[in-house]
Coordinates of C-alpha atoms in Angstrom, one line a residue:
Chain C
M22 CA 178.5 -73.8 139.4
S23 CA 177.2 -77.2 141.0
K24 CA 177.5 -80.9 139.4
H25 CA 174.8 -81.6 137.0
A26 CA 174.2 -85.6 136.3
C27 CA 171.3 -87.2 135.2
E28 CA 170.0 -90.9 133.6
L29 CA 167.8 -91.3 131.2
N30 CA 165.0 -93.9 131.1
F31 CA 165.5 -94.4 134.5
L32 CA 161.8 -96.1 134.8
S33 CA 160.6 -99.0 132.2
R34 CA 157.0 -98.5 132.2
S35 CA 156.9 -94.9 131.6
D36 CA 157.4 -93.1 128.1
G37 CA 160.5 -91.1 129.3
S38 CA 161.9 -90.5 132.8
A39 CA 165.3 -88.6 133.9
L40 CA 166.6 -88.9 137.1
Y41 CA 168.4 -85.3 137.3
S42 CA 170.4 -83.9 139.9
I43 CA 171.9 -80.5 140.5
G44 CA 174.3 -80.7 143.4
N45 CA 172.6 -82.5 146.2
T46 CA 169.0 -81.6 144.8
V47 CA 167.6 -84.5 142.6
A48 CA 164.5 -85.3 141.4
L49 CA 162.7 -87.7 139.0
A50 CA 160.3 -86.7 136.2
S51 CA 158.1 -89.2 134.1
V52 CA 156.4 -88.2 131.2
N53 CA 153.3 -90.3 129.6
G54 CA 151.9 -89.1 126.6
P55 CA 150.8 -88.2 124.4
G56 CA 147.8 -90.9 125.3
E57 CA 144.3 -91.3 126.8
V58 CA 142.4 -88.2 128.5
K59 CA 139.6 -87.9 130.7
K60 CA 136.2 -86.2 129.3
F61 CA 136.4 -83.5 131.3
N62 CA 139.9 -82.7 130.5
R63 CA 139.5 -83.2 126.7
L64 CA 140.3 -80.3 124.3
Y65 CA 139.4 -80.6 121.1
N66 CA 142.3 -78.8 119.2
R67 CA 145.3 -79.3 121.3
A68 CA 146.9 -81.6 124.1
Y69 CA 146.0 -81.3 127.5
L70 CA 149.5 -81.2 129.8
E71 CA 148.9 -82.4 133.3
V72 CA 152.0 -81.5 135.7
S73 CA 151.8 -83.3 139.4
Y74 CA 154.5 -83.0 141.6
S75 CA 155.2 -84.6 144.9
P76 CA 157.6 -83.4 147.7
S77 CA 159.8 -85.8 149.5
T78 CA 158.7 -85.2 152.9
G79 CA 155.1 -84.3 154.1
Q80 CA 151.9 -83.8 152.0
S81 CA 151.8 -82.0 148.9
M82 CA 150.0 -78.5 149.9
I83 CA 149.8 -75.1 148.0
G84 CA 153.6 -74.4 147.7
E85 CA 153.3 -77.6 145.4
R86 CA 150.6 -76.5 143.7
A87 CA 152.4 -73.5 142.9
L88 CA 155.2 -75.0 141.4
E89 CA 153.2 -77.3 139.7
S90 CA 151.4 -74.5 137.9
V91 CA 154.6 -72.3 136.9
I92 CA 155.9 -76.0 135.5
T93 CA 152.7 -76.5 133.5
R94 CA 152.9 -72.9 131.9
T95 CA 156.6 -73.4 131.1
V96 CA 156.0 -76.4 129.4
E97 CA 153.3 -75.3 127.5
Q98 CA 155.0 -72.9 125.9
V99 CA 157.4 -75.4 124.4
I100 CA 155.6 -78.5 123.8
L101 CA 153.5 -78.7 120.4
V102 CA 150.6 -79.4 121.7
H103 CA 148.5 -78.8 118.4
L104 CA 150.0 -82.0 117.0
H105 CA 147.8 -84.1 119.4
P106 CA 144.5 -83.2 120.1
R107 CA 142.2 -84.7 122.2
T108 CA 145.2 -86.3 124.3
A109 CA 147.1 -85.5 127.3
V110 CA 150.8 -85.1 128.3
N111 CA 151.1 -86.4 132.1
V112 CA 154.5 -85.1 133.7
T113 CA 155.0 -86.2 137.4
I114 CA 157.9 -85.0 139.2
Q115 CA 159.2 -86.8 142.5
E116 CA 161.5 -84.6 144.5
M117 CA 164.2 -87.4 145.9
Q118 CA 165.9 -84.9 147.9
S119 CA 166.0 -81.2 148.2
D120 CA 168.6 -78.8 149.0
G121 CA 167.0 -75.7 148.3
L122 CA 166.9 -75.9 144.2
E123 CA 163.6 -77.8 144.0
L124 CA 161.9 -75.7 141.0
S125 CA 165.2 -75.5 138.5
T126 CA 166.2 -79.1 139.1
S127 CA 162.2 -80.6 138.5
V128 CA 162.0 -78.4 135.3
N129 CA 165.2 -79.9 134.4
A130 CA 164.5 -83.1 134.8
A131 CA 160.6 -82.6 133.3
C132 CA 162.5 -81.1 129.7
L133 CA 165.0 -84.2 129.8
S134 CA 162.1 -86.9 130.5
L135 CA 159.9 -85.0 127.4
L136 CA 163.1 -85.4 125.7
D137 CA 163.5 -89.1 126.1
A138 CA 159.8 -89.6 125.6
G139 CA 160.0 -88.1 122.2
V140 CA 157.0 -86.0 122.6
Q141 CA 157.4 -83.3 120.1
M142 CA 158.8 -79.7 121.3
K143 CA 159.7 -76.1 119.7
S144 CA 163.3 -76.4 121.8
T145 CA 164.2 -77.1 124.8
F146 CA 164.6 -75.5 127.8
A147 CA 166.7 -75.0 131.0
A148 CA 166.0 -73.6 134.2
V149 CA 168.7 -71.8 136.5
T150 CA 168.7 -70.2 139.9
C151 CA 170.9 -67.8 141.2
C152 CA 171.1 -65.4 144.3
L153 CA 172.5 -62.1 145.1
T154 CA 174.4 -62.2 148.0
P155 CA 174.1 -59.0 150.5
S156 CA 177.5 -58.0 149.3
S157 CA 176.1 -57.8 145.5
T158 CA 177.9 -61.1 144.3
I159 CA 175.8 -63.3 142.3
L160 CA 175.7 -67.0 142.9
I161 CA 174.9 -69.2 140.4
E162 CA 172.7 -72.7 141.8
P163 CA 173.4 -71.9 145.5
T164 CA 172.8 -74.3 148.4
A165 CA 170.2 -74.3 150.8
A166 CA 172.7 -72.1 153.5
E167 CA 174.1 -69.5 150.7
M168 CA 170.1 -69.1 149.8
K169 CA 169.2 -68.2 153.3
E170 CA 171.8 -65.6 153.6
S171 CA 170.9 -64.1 150.3
V172 CA 168.7 -60.8 149.6
A173 CA 167.0 -62.2 147.1
V174 CA 166.9 -65.4 144.8
A175 CA 165.7 -65.7 141.2
T176 CA 165.2 -68.8 139.0
F177 CA 164.6 -68.1 135.0
V178 CA 163.7 -71.0 132.4
L179 CA 165.3 -69.9 129.5
D180 CA 164.5 -71.4 125.8
G181 CA 167.5 -73.3 124.2
Q182 CA 167.5 -71.4 121.1
A183 CA 167.8 -67.6 121.8
L184 CA 168.1 -67.9 125.7
N185 CA 164.6 -66.3 125.7
V186 CA 163.1 -66.2 129.1
L187 CA 160.1 -68.4 129.2
S188 CA 159.4 -68.1 132.8
A189 CA 161.0 -66.1 135.6
H190 CA 160.1 -66.6 139.3
Q191 CA 161.9 -64.3 141.8
E192 CA 161.7 -63.6 145.7
G193 CA 163.2 -61.3 147.6
C194 CA 164.1 -57.3 146.6
L195 CA 166.0 -56.8 143.5
N196 CA 166.7 -53.3 141.7
A197 CA 166.1 -53.3 138.1
E198 CA 170.1 -53.1 137.2
N199 CA 170.8 -56.2 139.7
F200 CA 167.9 -58.0 138.1
N201 CA 169.3 -57.6 134.6
A202 CA 172.8 -58.9 136.0
C203 CA 171.3 -62.0 137.6
L204 CA 169.6 -62.8 134.3
K205 CA 172.4 -62.1 132.1
A206 CA 174.4 -64.5 134.5
C207 CA 171.6 -67.2 134.1
Q208 CA 171.4 -67.0 130.5
T209 CA 175.5 -67.7 130.4
A210 CA 175.2 -70.6 133.1
A211 CA 171.8 -72.1 131.0
K212 CA 174.5 -72.7 127.8
D213 CA 176.3 -75.3 130.1
V214 CA 173.0 -77.3 131.1
F215 CA 172.1 -76.8 127.3
N216 CA 175.5 -78.5 126.5
F217 CA 174.7 -80.8 129.4
Y218 CA 171.5 -82.1 127.8
R219 CA 173.3 -82.6 124.5
Q220 CA 176.0 -84.9 125.9
A221 CA 173.1 -86.8 127.9
L222 CA 171.3 -87.6 124.6
E223 CA 174.3 -88.5 122.5
K224 CA 175.1 -91.1 125.0
K225 CA 171.7 -92.5 124.8
Y226 CA 172.0 -92.8 121.0
H227 CA 175.4 -93.8 120.4
T228 CA 175.5 -96.6 122.7
C229 CA 172.4 -98.3 120.5
N230 CA 173.8 -97.1 117.3
E231 CA 171.9 -98.7 114.5
I232 CA 174.1 -99.8 111.6
S233 CA 171.1 -99.1 109.2
Chain M
M9 CA 125.2 -107.8 99.0
R10 CA 124.9 -104.2 99.3
G11 CA 126.9 -104.4 102.3
R12 CA 129.8 -106.0 100.5
V13 CA 129.6 -103.8 97.6
N14 CA 129.7 -100.9 99.6
L15 CA 132.8 -102.1 101.4
K16 CA 134.6 -103.0 98.2
C17 CA 133.9 -99.0 97.1
R18 CA 135.1 -98.0 100.2
Y19 CA 138.6 -99.5 100.2
H20 CA 139.4 -99.5 96.8
K21 CA 139.1 -95.3 97.2
A22 CA 141.9 -95.6 99.7
Q23 CA 144.3 -97.8 98.0
S24 CA 143.6 -98.0 94.6
P25 CA 146.4 -99.5 92.4
L26 CA 145.9 -96.5 90.0
Q27 CA 146.1 -93.8 92.9
Q28 CA 149.4 -95.4 94.3
Q29 CA 150.8 -95.6 90.9
Q30 CA 150.0 -91.8 90.9
R31 CA 151.8 -91.2 93.8
R32 CA 155.1 -92.6 91.6
Q33 CA 155.9 -95.9 92.9
P34 CA 156.3 -98.1 89.2
N35 CA 157.2 -101.1 90.7
T36 CA 154.4 -101.7 93.1
D37 CA 152.2 -103.4 90.6
R38 CA 155.0 -105.9 89.3
A39 CA 155.7 -106.5 93.2
R40 CA 152.4 -107.1 94.0
R41 CA 151.7 -109.7 90.9
L42 CA 154.8 -111.4 92.0
H43 CA 153.8 -111.9 95.3
P44 CA 150.3 -110.7 95.9
A45 CA 149.3 -111.3 99.7
S46 CA 153.0 -111.0 101.0
I47 CA 154.7 -107.9 100.3
T48 CA 152.3 -104.9 101.1
C49 CA 153.0 -101.4 102.2
V50 CA 154.7 -101.2 105.3
S51 CA 154.7 -97.8 106.7
N52 CA 154.4 -94.1 106.5
F53 CA 155.4 -93.1 109.7
S54 CA 155.5 -89.6 109.6
G55 CA 152.5 -87.4 110.7
R56 CA 152.1 -83.8 109.0
D57 CA 153.9 -81.3 111.2
W58 CA 152.0 -77.8 111.7
D59 CA 152.7 -74.8 112.6
D60 CA 150.0 -73.9 115.5
N61 CA 149.6 -70.6 114.3
A62 CA 149.5 -71.6 110.8
R63 CA 147.2 -70.2 107.9
Y64 CA 149.1 -72.7 105.8
S65 CA 150.3 -76.0 106.2
V66 CA 153.5 -76.9 105.2
R67 CA 153.2 -81.1 104.8
S68 CA 156.0 -83.2 105.5
E69 CA 155.6 -86.2 103.1
G70 CA 156.2 -89.8 105.1
W71 CA 157.5 -92.5 102.4
R72 CA 156.0 -95.4 101.8
G73 CA 157.9 -98.4 101.2
R74 CA 160.4 -99.6 103.4
V75 CA 160.3 -98.6 107.1
P76 CA 163.8 -99.6 107.4
L77 CA 165.5 -96.7 107.0
S78 CA 167.8 -97.7 104.2
V79 CA 165.9 -96.4 101.3
P80 CA 167.9 -94.3 99.0
D81 CA 165.6 -92.5 96.9
A82 CA 161.8 -92.5 98.7
R83 CA 159.8 -91.8 95.5
L84 CA 161.1 -95.3 93.9
A85 CA 160.6 -97.2 97.2
P86 CA 159.6 -100.5 96.4
E87 CA 156.5 -102.0 98.4
C88 CA 158.3 -104.0 101.3
L89 CA 157.7 -107.4 102.5
A90 CA 155.2 -108.4 105.1
P91 CA 156.7 -108.6 108.5
C92 CA 155.3 -112.2 108.8
H93 CA 158.1 -114.7 108.5
D94 CA 157.1 -118.5 108.5
H95 CA 158.8 -121.9 109.6
S96 CA 160.8 -122.3 107.1
V97 CA 162.6 -119.2 106.3
R98 CA 163.0 -119.7 102.8
G99 CA 159.9 -117.5 102.0
L100 CA 161.7 -114.7 103.7
W101 CA 165.1 -115.3 101.4
R102 CA 163.1 -115.2 98.0
M103 CA 161.3 -112.0 99.2
M104 CA 164.4 -110.4 100.4
L105 CA 166.2 -111.1 97.1
L106 CA 163.3 -110.0 95.6
V107 CA 163.3 -106.7 96.9
A108 CA 167.2 -106.5 96.5
L109 CA 166.5 -106.9 92.8
L110 CA 163.8 -104.5 92.5
S111 CA 165.3 -101.6 94.4
P112 CA 167.1 -99.2 92.3
A113 CA 171.1 -98.7 92.7
L114 CA 171.9 -96.9 95.6
S115 CA 172.8 -93.5 95.1
G116 CA 174.4 -91.9 98.3
G117 CA 172.6 -94.2 100.4
L118 CA 171.7 -94.0 104.3
K119 CA 173.7 -90.9 106.4
I120 CA 173.8 -90.1 109.9
L121 CA 174.6 -87.1 110.4
Q122 CA 174.2 -86.2 114.2
V123 CA 172.6 -86.2 117.4
V124 CA 169.7 -83.0 117.3
L125 CA 167.4 -82.0 120.0
P126 CA 164.5 -80.0 119.7
G127 CA 164.6 -76.6 118.2
D128 CA 167.8 -77.4 116.7
E129 CA 168.5 -76.1 113.0
V130 CA 169.1 -78.4 110.5
L131 CA 168.6 -76.5 107.6
Q132 CA 167.9 -73.0 106.0
F133 CA 165.3 -73.2 103.3
S134 CA 162.7 -70.7 101.8
P135 CA 160.6 -71.8 98.7
N136 CA 161.4 -70.1 95.8
G137 CA 160.3 -71.1 92.3
N138 CA 163.5 -72.7 91.7
N139 CA 161.6 -76.3 91.9
E140 CA 163.9 -77.3 94.7
R141 CA 162.2 -79.8 96.9
I142 CA 163.2 -81.2 100.4
I143 CA 161.3 -84.2 101.7
L144 CA 161.1 -84.0 105.6
G145 CA 160.0 -87.2 107.4
P146 CA 159.4 -87.7 110.9
G147 CA 160.8 -85.3 113.7
L148 CA 161.4 -82.4 111.8
R149 CA 159.2 -79.4 110.8
W150 CA 159.4 -76.2 108.8
H151 CA 158.8 -72.9 110.4
E152 CA 159.9 -69.4 109.4
N153 CA 161.9 -70.8 106.5
N154 CA 164.5 -72.9 109.0
I155 CA 163.9 -76.7 109.0
C156 CA 164.3 -77.6 112.5
A157 CA 164.0 -80.5 114.6
T158 CA 161.0 -81.3 116.7
R159 CA 162.3 -84.5 119.0
S160 CA 165.6 -85.5 120.0
G161 CA 167.1 -88.3 118.0
L162 CA 169.0 -88.6 115.1
L163 CA 169.5 -86.8 112.5
K164 CA 169.6 -89.0 109.2
K165 CA 169.7 -88.2 105.6
A166 CA 168.4 -90.8 102.9
S167 CA 168.9 -89.2 99.7
K168 CA 169.8 -85.5 98.5
N169 CA 167.0 -84.2 99.8
F170 CA 165.3 -86.4 102.2
Y171 CA 166.0 -86.0 105.9
Y172 CA 164.7 -87.3 109.1
V173 CA 164.7 -87.9 112.6
D174 CA 165.3 -91.3 113.8
S175 CA 164.5 -91.2 117.8
H176 CA 163.8 -94.0 120.5
Q177 CA 160.2 -93.9 121.7
K178 CA 157.9 -96.3 123.2
R179 CA 154.5 -94.6 122.7
Y180 CA 153.1 -95.1 119.2
I181 CA 151.3 -92.2 117.6
P182 CA 149.1 -94.5 114.7
H183 CA 149.9 -93.1 111.2
E184 CA 148.0 -94.5 108.3
K185 CA 149.1 -97.8 106.5
E186 CA 151.1 -99.0 109.6
F187 CA 150.5 -102.5 110.3
V188 CA 149.8 -103.0 114.0
I189 CA 148.8 -105.8 116.3
G190 CA 145.7 -104.6 118.3
I191 CA 143.7 -106.3 121.0
I192 CA 140.3 -106.6 120.8
L193 CA 137.9 -104.7 123.8
R194 CA 134.7 -105.2 123.1
K195 CA 132.1 -105.3 120.1
K196 CA 130.3 -102.0 119.2
G197 CA 127.5 -102.5 116.8
D198 CA 129.0 -103.7 113.5
N199 CA 132.5 -102.6 114.6
Y200 CA 135.1 -104.1 117.3
L201 CA 137.1 -101.7 119.3
I202 CA 140.4 -102.1 119.2
D203 CA 143.5 -101.5 121.6
I204 CA 146.4 -100.4 119.3
G205 CA 148.7 -98.8 122.2
G206 CA 147.6 -95.1 120.9
N207 CA 145.6 -92.6 122.9
E208 CA 142.0 -94.0 121.8
P209 CA 140.8 -97.3 120.6
G210 CA 140.6 -97.7 116.9
T211 CA 137.9 -99.5 115.2
I212 CA 137.4 -102.4 112.6
S213 CA 134.4 -103.4 110.8
C214 CA 132.9 -106.9 111.4
L215 CA 133.2 -106.8 107.5
A216 CA 136.7 -106.0 106.9
F217 CA 138.0 -109.6 107.1
E218 CA 138.3 -111.9 104.2
N219 CA 134.9 -114.3 103.5
S220 CA 132.9 -112.0 105.4
S221 CA 129.6 -110.7 105.1
K222 CA 126.3 -109.6 106.4
K223 CA 125.6 -113.6 106.7
S224 CA 129.2 -115.0 107.7
R225 CA 130.4 -112.9 110.1
K226 CA 134.0 -113.6 112.1
E227 CA 133.3 -113.7 115.8
M228 CA 136.1 -112.4 118.1
K229 CA 136.2 -112.4 121.6
P230 CA 137.6 -109.6 123.9
G231 CA 141.4 -110.1 124.5
D232 CA 142.1 -112.0 121.3
L233 CA 144.8 -110.4 118.9
I234 CA 144.5 -109.0 115.6
F235 CA 147.0 -107.9 112.7
G236 CA 146.0 -105.3 110.9
Q237 CA 146.7 -102.4 108.9
L238 CA 145.6 -98.8 109.8
L239 CA 143.2 -97.4 107.0
V240 CA 142.3 -93.9 108.6
A241 CA 144.7 -92.6 111.5
N242 CA 145.5 -88.8 111.8
R243 CA 145.1 -86.8 114.7
D244 CA 141.7 -85.6 114.3
M245 CA 140.1 -88.9 113.7
E246 CA 139.5 -91.8 115.7
P247 CA 141.7 -94.7 114.0
E248 CA 140.2 -97.7 112.0
L249 CA 141.7 -100.7 110.8
V250 CA 140.9 -103.1 108.1
C251 CA 142.6 -107.0 108.0
I252 CA 142.1 -106.7 104.0
D253 CA 144.2 -105.3 101.3
V254 CA 143.1 -103.9 97.9
F255 CA 142.4 -107.2 96.8
N256 CA 140.0 -108.1 99.5
K257 CA 142.4 -110.8 100.3
T258 CA 143.8 -111.5 103.7
V259 CA 147.2 -109.6 104.6
S260 CA 149.1 -112.3 105.6
M261 CA 147.0 -112.9 109.0
E262 CA 143.6 -111.9 110.7
S263 CA 143.3 -113.0 114.6
L264 CA 146.2 -114.6 115.6
P265 CA 146.1 -117.8 117.1
D266 CA 146.0 -118.5 121.1
D267 CA 149.3 -120.2 121.8
G268 CA 151.8 -117.9 120.7
I269 CA 153.1 -114.6 123.1
M270 CA 152.6 -111.1 122.5
F271 CA 155.3 -108.6 124.2
T272 CA 156.2 -105.0 123.7
V273 CA 159.2 -103.4 122.5
P274 CA 160.3 -99.8 121.8
L275 CA 159.1 -98.5 118.3
H276 CA 162.8 -98.3 117.3
V277 CA 163.1 -102.2 117.6
A278 CA 160.4 -103.1 115.9
R279 CA 161.4 -101.0 112.8
M280 CA 164.9 -102.1 113.4
I281 CA 163.9 -105.9 113.2
V282 CA 161.7 -105.6 110.1
N283 CA 164.5 -104.3 107.8
P284 CA 165.2 -106.8 105.2
E285 CA 168.6 -105.7 105.3
N286 CA 168.8 -106.6 109.1
I287 CA 169.6 -110.5 109.6
Y288 CA 168.8 -110.9 113.1
L289 CA 165.8 -112.6 112.9
M290 CA 167.3 -114.9 110.7
S291 CA 170.2 -115.7 112.5
I292 CA 167.9 -116.9 115.2
A293 CA 166.0 -118.8 112.6
K294 CA 169.2 -120.8 112.0
K295 CA 168.9 -122.3 115.7
I296 CA 165.1 -122.6 116.0
N297 CA 162.0 -122.4 113.4
Y298 CA 159.5 -119.7 114.6
T299 CA 156.7 -117.3 113.4
V300 CA 157.1 -114.0 114.2
I301 CA 154.4 -111.0 113.3
V302 CA 156.2 -107.5 114.3
G303 CA 153.6 -104.6 114.7
F304 CA 154.6 -101.0 114.3
N305 CA 152.9 -100.1 117.6
G306 CA 155.7 -102.1 118.8
R307 CA 153.9 -105.2 119.7
V308 CA 155.5 -108.3 118.7
W309 CA 154.0 -111.9 118.7
L310 CA 156.0 -115.2 118.4
K311 CA 155.0 -118.8 118.5
T312 CA 157.4 -121.5 118.4
E313 CA 156.5 -125.3 119.6
K314 CA 158.2 -125.3 123.2
Q315 CA 157.4 -122.6 125.5
R316 CA 161.2 -122.1 126.5
D317 CA 162.2 -121.4 123.1
M318 CA 159.3 -118.5 122.9
V319 CA 161.0 -117.0 125.9
A320 CA 164.7 -117.4 124.2
I321 CA 163.7 -115.1 121.5
M322 CA 162.1 -112.9 123.4
N323 CA 164.7 -112.2 125.7
C324 CA 166.9 -111.7 122.1
I325 CA 164.4 -109.3 120.8
M326 CA 164.0 -107.2 123.9
M327 CA 167.9 -107.3 123.9
L328 CA 167.7 -104.9 121.3
E329 CA 166.5 -102.1 123.2
F330 CA 169.9 -101.5 125.1
M331 CA 172.2 -103.1 123.2
S332 CA 173.8 -102.1 119.5
L333 CA 173.2 -104.5 116.5
E334 CA 176.5 -106.1 116.5
E335 CA 176.6 -106.3 120.1
A336 CA 173.4 -107.9 120.0
E337 CA 174.5 -110.5 117.1
K338 CA 177.3 -111.4 118.9
N339 CA 175.7 -112.3 122.3
V340 CA 172.2 -113.9 120.5
F341 CA 173.8 -117.3 120.1
R342 CA 175.1 -117.5 123.6
L343 CA 171.7 -116.3 124.7
L344 CA 169.9 -119.2 122.9
D345 CA 172.2 -121.6 123.9
S346 CA 171.8 -120.9 127.5
F347 CA 168.1 -121.3 127.0
L348 CA 168.6 -124.4 124.9
V349 CA 170.8 -126.4 127.7
P350 CA 168.5 -129.6 128.5
V351 CA 167.3 -129.4 132.1
Q352 CA 168.8 -132.1 134.0
H353 CA 166.7 -134.1 135.9

């Protein structure tokens, strides 16, 4: 499994931000909210969630919009939107470096930045990518080269409490047995990601520990 | 005159001493009698946590009284000092002593339990007829007989059944009875629109100042700073401020004079410096005389005689964002000295 690293509160002007990397893929996420919302997007009973994703090179096109919609639908399940009616939560994700793991790095960076901003959530969430090689081995968090050689790539976003699947994104040909095997492998790997979140936040709160 | 009478009724309803007494704060009247304008209720910074599919609601109470989170028993918390210090810090010492005398004996004190993430289960609690009560502060919600955290932060326990999560946040979410510093955006009919840092601007009536009536109003221009208390602030309504308290007297200050500076700090820093047990502001006062007003929306207004001192104190307060209190106390004098070194020409 590749190395995870993160830095919280990276940007001084956002409500919460996180610079997060898995291996060689790096993403920067920033959260602003719950704040002002345009009249067009205002919802009377809940917060409006907007995710915007920018790739490191080139213009953002359909592929990036697809990524944004996956991230939006995942995050909406987790934030307690009914606590903040008529507001907007804006999550902006900038891809700094890409080595194939854009979806999982972006999702994890978004989670850490939401934790940093203090937006109220039901639970944390983590994305894990795995791929199935032609020799039927499951590799967790593969590099771009390994993904090219693989038969199928699957990303699961799992919830922090019961490791339920919040969203799943899969490309390639997987039969049911292999799909379940990938899911189990990702659930095991997700526990490490959640421990990593916990360590990052403990570090944040212990450096500025108040006496009171 | 009619406008004046309505005003009294309206504001009395929200904050009548009788209502507050019913909320079991036996020390309230005594505190108010001794320092009528200077000890006022500081904060109630928890919202209600609703389950989004709820047919019922579980109300998590905030606590009135000291925001500084060292209240041993929320129900008996005395009204706290107003976050306004004056040049001679003697007034503040008097208030602190008074508050120390009024507070009941510490029973257990404040305990920091652990760092929690959203979704972490804190306790199991199912309401049965045992008359057991658990008071949930900000950051916790009750869902399917579990009490879980909704924010990341330090889980703290203030008395035997009072839990909350103390998180480091920058974004302000308005709550009733909090004191905030607002910036006037524009005049809208009989009200002013004020930016308090939340998702929408709040309003303040032109009559909500001391000594103002329909004939003689307080005129303010856009960009002025105002220090007031939130009368109405919940997730469904536009926030409303007032600058007077129950007795129609001004609550320490209304519009702040022009020659100070205002800066923003994260919310936990603002709460930390207002804590009467925290001597940080007092140790700065040993070197420089200054006036400071702290709003719970993270805005701090500062005034001293010299500009250099203002910048020095501003940096001292902003340091608290990144350092723990002990470290900051050690460094504060070094920082102040470096600013106060006279400029060589």
